[in-house]
Short mmCIF file of C-alpha atoms in Angstrom, two decimals:
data_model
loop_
_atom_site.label_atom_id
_atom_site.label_comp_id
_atom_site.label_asym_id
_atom_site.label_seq_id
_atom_site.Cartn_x
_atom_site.Cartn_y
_atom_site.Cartn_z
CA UNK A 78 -9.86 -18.54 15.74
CA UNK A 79 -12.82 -17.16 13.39
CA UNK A 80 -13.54 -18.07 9.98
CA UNK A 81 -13.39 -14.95 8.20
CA UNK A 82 -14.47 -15.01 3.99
CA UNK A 83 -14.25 -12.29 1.11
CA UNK A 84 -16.70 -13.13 -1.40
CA UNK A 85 -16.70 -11.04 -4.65
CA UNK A 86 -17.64 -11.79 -8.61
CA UNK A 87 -14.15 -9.58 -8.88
CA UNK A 88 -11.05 -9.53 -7.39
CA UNK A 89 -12.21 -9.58 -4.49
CA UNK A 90 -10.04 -6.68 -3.02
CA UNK A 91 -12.42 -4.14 -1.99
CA UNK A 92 -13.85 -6.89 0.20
CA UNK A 93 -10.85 -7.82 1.49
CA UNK A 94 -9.80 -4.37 1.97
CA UNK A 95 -12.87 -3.06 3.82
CA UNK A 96 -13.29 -6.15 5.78
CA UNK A 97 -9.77 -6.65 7.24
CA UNK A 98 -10.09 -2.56 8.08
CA UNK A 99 -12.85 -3.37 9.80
CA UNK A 100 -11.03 -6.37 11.82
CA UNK A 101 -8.09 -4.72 12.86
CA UNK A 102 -10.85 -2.85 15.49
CA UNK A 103 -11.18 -6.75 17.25
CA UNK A 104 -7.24 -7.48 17.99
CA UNK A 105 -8.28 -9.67 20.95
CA UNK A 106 -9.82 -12.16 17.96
CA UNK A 107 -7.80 -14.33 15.99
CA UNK A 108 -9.33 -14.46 12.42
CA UNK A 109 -8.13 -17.18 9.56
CA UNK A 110 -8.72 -14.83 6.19
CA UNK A 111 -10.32 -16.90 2.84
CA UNK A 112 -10.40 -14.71 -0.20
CA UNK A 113 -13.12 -16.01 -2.72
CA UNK A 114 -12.76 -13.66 -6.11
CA UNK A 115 -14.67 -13.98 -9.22
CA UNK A 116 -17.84 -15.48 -7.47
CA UNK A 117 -19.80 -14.94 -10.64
CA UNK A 118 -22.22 -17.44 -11.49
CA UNK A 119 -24.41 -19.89 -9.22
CA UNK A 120 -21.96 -23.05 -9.70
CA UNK A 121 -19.45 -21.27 -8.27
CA UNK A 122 -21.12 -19.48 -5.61
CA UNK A 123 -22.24 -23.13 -4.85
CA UNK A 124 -18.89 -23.92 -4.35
CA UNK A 125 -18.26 -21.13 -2.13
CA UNK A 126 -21.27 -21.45 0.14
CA UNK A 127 -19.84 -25.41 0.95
CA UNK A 128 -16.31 -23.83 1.83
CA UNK A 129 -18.28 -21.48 4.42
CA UNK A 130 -20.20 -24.34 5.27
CA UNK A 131 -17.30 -26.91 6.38
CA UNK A 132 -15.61 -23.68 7.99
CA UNK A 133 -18.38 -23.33 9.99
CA UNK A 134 -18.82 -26.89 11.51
CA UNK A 135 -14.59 -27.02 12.06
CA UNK A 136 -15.12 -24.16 14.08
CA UNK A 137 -18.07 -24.54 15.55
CA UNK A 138 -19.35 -20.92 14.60
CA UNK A 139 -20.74 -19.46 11.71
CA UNK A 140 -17.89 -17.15 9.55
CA UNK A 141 -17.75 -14.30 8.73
CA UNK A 142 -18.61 -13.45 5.72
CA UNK A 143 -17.59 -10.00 3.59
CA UNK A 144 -19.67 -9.72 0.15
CA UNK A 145 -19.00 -7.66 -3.00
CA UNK A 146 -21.49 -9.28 -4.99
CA UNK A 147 -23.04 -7.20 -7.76
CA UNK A 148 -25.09 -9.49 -9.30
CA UNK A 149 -28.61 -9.01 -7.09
CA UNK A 150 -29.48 -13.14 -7.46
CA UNK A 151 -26.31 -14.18 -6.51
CA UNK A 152 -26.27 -12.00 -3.20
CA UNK A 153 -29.91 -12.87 -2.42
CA UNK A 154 -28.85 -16.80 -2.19
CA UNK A 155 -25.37 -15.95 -0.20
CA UNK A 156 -27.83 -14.29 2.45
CA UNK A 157 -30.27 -16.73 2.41
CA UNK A 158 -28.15 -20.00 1.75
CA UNK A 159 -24.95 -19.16 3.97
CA UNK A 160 -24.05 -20.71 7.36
CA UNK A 161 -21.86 -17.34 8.01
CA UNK A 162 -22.95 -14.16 9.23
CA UNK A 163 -22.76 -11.83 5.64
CA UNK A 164 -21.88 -8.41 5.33
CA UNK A 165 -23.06 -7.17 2.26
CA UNK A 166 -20.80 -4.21 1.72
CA UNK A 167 -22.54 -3.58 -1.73
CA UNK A 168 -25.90 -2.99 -0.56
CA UNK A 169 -25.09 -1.25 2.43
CA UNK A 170 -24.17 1.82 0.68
CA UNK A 171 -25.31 1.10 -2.81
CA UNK A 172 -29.27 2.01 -2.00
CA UNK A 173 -28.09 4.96 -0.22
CA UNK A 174 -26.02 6.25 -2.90
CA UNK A 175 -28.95 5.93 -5.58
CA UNK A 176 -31.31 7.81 -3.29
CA UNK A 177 -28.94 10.42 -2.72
CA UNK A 178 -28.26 10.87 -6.44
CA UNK A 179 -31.67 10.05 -7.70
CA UNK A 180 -30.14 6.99 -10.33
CA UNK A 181 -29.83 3.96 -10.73
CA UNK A 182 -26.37 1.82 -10.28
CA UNK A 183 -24.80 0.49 -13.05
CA UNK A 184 -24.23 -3.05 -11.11
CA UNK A 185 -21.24 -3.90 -13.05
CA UNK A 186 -18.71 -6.32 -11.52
CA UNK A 187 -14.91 -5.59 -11.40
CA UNK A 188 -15.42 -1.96 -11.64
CA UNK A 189 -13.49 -0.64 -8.93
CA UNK A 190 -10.37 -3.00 -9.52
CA UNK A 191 -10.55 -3.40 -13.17
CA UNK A 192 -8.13 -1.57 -15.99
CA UNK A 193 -11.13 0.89 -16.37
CA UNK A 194 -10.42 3.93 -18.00
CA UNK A 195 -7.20 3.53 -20.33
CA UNK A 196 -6.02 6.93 -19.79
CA UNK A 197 -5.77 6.45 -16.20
CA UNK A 198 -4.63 2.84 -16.02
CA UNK A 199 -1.52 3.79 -18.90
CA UNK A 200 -0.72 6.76 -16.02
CA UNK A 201 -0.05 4.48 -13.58
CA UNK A 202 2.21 1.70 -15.62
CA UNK A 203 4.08 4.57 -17.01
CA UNK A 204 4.29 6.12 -13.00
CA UNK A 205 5.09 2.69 -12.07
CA UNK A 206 7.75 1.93 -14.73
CA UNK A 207 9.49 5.56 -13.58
CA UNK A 208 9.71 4.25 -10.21
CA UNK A 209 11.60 0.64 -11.08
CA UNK A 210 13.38 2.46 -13.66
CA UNK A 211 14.38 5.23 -11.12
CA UNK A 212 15.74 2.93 -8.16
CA UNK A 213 18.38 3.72 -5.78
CA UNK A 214 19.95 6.64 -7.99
CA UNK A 215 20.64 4.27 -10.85
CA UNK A 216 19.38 7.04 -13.42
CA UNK A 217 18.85 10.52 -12.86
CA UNK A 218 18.43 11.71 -16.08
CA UNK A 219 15.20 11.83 -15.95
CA UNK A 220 14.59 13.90 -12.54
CA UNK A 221 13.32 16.53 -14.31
CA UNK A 222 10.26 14.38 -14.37
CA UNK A 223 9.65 13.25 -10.87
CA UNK A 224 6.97 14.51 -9.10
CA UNK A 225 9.00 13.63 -6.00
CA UNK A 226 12.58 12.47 -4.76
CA UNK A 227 13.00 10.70 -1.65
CA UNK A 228 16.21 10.61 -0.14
CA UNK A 229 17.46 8.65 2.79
CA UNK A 230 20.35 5.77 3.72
CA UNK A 231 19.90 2.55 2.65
CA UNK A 232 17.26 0.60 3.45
CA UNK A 233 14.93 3.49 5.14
CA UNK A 234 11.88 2.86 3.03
CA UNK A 235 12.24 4.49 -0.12
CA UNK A 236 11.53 1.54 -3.07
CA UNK A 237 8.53 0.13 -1.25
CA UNK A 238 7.21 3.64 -1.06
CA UNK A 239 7.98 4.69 -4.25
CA UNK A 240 6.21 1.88 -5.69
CA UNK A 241 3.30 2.56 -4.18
CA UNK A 242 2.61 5.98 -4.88
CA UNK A 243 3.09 4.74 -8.35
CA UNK A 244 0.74 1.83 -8.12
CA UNK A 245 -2.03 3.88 -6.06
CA UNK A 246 -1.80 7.27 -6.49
CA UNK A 247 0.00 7.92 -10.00
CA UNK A 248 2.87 9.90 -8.93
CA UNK A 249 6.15 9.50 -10.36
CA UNK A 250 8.63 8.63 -7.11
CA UNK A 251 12.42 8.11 -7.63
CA UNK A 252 14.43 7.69 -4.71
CA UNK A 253 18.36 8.34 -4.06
CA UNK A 254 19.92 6.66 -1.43
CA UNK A 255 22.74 8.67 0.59
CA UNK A 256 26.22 6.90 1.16
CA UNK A 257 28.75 7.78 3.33
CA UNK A 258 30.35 10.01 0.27
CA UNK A 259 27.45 12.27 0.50
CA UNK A 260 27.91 13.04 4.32
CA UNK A 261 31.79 13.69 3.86
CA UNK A 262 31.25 16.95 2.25
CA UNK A 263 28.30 17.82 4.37
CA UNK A 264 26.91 19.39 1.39
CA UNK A 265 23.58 18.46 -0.64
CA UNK A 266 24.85 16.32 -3.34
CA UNK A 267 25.65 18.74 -6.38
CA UNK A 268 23.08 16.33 -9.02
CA UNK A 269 20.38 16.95 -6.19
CA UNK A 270 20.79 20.51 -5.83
CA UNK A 271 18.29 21.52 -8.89
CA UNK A 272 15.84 19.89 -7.72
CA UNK A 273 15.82 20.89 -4.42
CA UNK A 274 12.18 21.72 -3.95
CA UNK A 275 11.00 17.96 -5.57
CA UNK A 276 12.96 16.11 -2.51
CA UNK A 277 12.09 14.59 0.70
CA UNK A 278 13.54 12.55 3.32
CA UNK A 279 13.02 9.58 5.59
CA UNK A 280 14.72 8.19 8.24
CA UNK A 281 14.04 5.39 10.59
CA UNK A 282 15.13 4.87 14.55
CA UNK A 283 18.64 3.36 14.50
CA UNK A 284 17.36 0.04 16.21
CA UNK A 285 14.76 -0.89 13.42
CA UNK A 286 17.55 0.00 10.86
CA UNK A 287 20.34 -2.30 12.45
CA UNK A 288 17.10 -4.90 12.08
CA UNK A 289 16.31 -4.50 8.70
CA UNK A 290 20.07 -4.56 7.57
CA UNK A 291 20.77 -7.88 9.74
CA UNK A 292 18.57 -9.41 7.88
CA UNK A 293 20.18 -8.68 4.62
CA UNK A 294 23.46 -8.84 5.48
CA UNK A 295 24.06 -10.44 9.20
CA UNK A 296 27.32 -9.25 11.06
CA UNK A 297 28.71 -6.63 8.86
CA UNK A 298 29.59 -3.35 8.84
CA UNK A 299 27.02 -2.58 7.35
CA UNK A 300 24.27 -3.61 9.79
CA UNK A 301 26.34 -2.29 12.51
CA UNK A 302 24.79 -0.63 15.34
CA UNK A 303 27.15 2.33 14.83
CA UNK A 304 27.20 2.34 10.86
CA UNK A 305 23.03 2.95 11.55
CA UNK A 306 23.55 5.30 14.08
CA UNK A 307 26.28 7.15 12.23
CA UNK A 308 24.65 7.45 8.40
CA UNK A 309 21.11 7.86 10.44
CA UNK A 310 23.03 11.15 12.20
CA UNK A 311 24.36 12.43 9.05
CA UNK A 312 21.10 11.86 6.92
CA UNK A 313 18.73 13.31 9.59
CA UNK A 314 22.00 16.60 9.86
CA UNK A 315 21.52 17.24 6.01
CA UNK A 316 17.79 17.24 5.90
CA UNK A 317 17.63 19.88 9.20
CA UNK A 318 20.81 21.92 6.99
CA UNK A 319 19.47 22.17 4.06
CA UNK A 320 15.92 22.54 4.84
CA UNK A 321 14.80 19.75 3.36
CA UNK A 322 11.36 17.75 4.74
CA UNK A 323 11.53 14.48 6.55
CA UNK A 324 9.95 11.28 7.77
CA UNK A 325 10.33 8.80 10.52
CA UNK A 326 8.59 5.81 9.43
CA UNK A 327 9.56 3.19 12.32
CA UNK A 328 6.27 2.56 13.43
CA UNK A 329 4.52 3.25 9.98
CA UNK A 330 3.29 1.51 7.08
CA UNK A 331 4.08 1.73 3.41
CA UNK A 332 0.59 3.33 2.85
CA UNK A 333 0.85 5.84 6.24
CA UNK A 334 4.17 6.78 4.75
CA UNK A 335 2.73 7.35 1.61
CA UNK A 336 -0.37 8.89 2.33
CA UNK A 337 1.30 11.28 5.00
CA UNK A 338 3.91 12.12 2.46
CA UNK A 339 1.31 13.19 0.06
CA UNK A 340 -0.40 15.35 2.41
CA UNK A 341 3.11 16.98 3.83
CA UNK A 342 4.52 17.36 0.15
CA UNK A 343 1.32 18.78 -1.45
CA UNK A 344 1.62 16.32 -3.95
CA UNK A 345 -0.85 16.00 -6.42
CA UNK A 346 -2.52 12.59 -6.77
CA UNK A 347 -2.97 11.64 -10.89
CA UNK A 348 -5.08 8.54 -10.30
#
């Protein structure tokens, strides 16, 4: 087990992000994550540098340590003070960046995480309100303004992933979910069928889907084996018929599913 810390005057997610990215590479380690946001004045980086400090004599090796700090005093005494081994992921691209583009950084905290431009932020509430508001075919009145429609049986992925697309990328995501009405016709259902060119599909491997569903509701119908195989057969039938695009997302997660559905949709990120 290793000590791992994300130090930041922020959030603290950029640190976090990077650092567990960079982690997942060393899956024969086991690592114990701290995150230590809004590190922004010398009291509390005090306090943070005696957290990494007991960490490091419980384990009996120096943390690791993955820095955001802006502020150029503050990351001067968390490399000279700390009993972890830092990676300043500021100023390892930061001096770079200001050569390369011949100015100075702004070296303003919460930046990348904050609400930032208004504009932008409002875009992504409102994307984010469409998808809640836009759930499991509950409204689909207002279709017309989707940027995308995923389709697929219940509990295949689509409200996690419609969420985020909202949340990261700005696009406006509703989701239908097909029932065993929809496959008794064979036929695209009719509300779907003018906006044929907004929709996509995803499916999962019948084994993960009897999983998911046991979970929710243990030894029914519903999580049946053959219900998942069946609606799973009939989903998969429709997308092949009628043309329409389509993901298996067993062994992905909510961002690979989102991030390859923007790139096999052409869909136009708005953040």
């Amino acid at each position: 087990m290793r000590s791992v810390f994300y130090v930041s005057d922020g959030t603290g997610i950029t640190a976090e992000t990077l650092g567990h990215t960079l982690l997942t590479q060393f899956d024969q380690v086991q690592f114990s994550p701290v995150n230590l946001p809004f590190v922004d004045s010398e009291e509390k980086l005090d306090a943070a540098l005696l957290r990494i400090s007991r960490a490091a004599d419980q384990d009996g090796a120096p943390p690791l340590v993955f820095s955001t700090l802006i502020d150029r005093r503050l990351r001067e005494a968390l490399a000279s003070r700390c009993k972890g081994v830092v990676f300043d992921l500021f100023e390892t691209y930061t001096s770079g960046l200001e050569k390369a583009l011949g100015v100075s950084a702004n070296h303003v905290a919460g930046r990348s995480h904050g609400m930032g431009n208004l504009h932008t932020y409002t875009r992504r509430i409102n994307a984010l309100n469409y998808a809640l508001a836009n759930d499991d075919g509950a409204v689909v009145r207002d279709y017309p303004m989707a940027d995308v429609i995923l389709m697929g049986v219940s509990r295949s992925g689509k409200t996690p992933t419609c969420l985020y697309l909202a949340l990261q990328f700005g696009i406006q995501a509703a989701n239908y979910p097909l029932t065993e009405d929809d496959f008794e016709t064979g036929d695209l259902p009719g509300l779907l069928v003018p906006y044929r060119n907004k929709l996509f599909g995803l499916t999962v491997d019948p084994e993960r889907l009897q999983q998911i569903r046991s979970e929710r509701r243990p030894n029914s119908r519903y999580a049946s084996a053959e219900q998942c195989r069946k609606e799973l057969a009939a989903a998969e039938a429709l997308f092949r018929r009628e043309q329409i695009p389509y993901l298996n997302i067993t062994f992905m997660s909510v961002e690979e599913i989102a991030a390859t559905l923007v790139h096999q949709a052409g869909l136009k990120k708005r953040l």
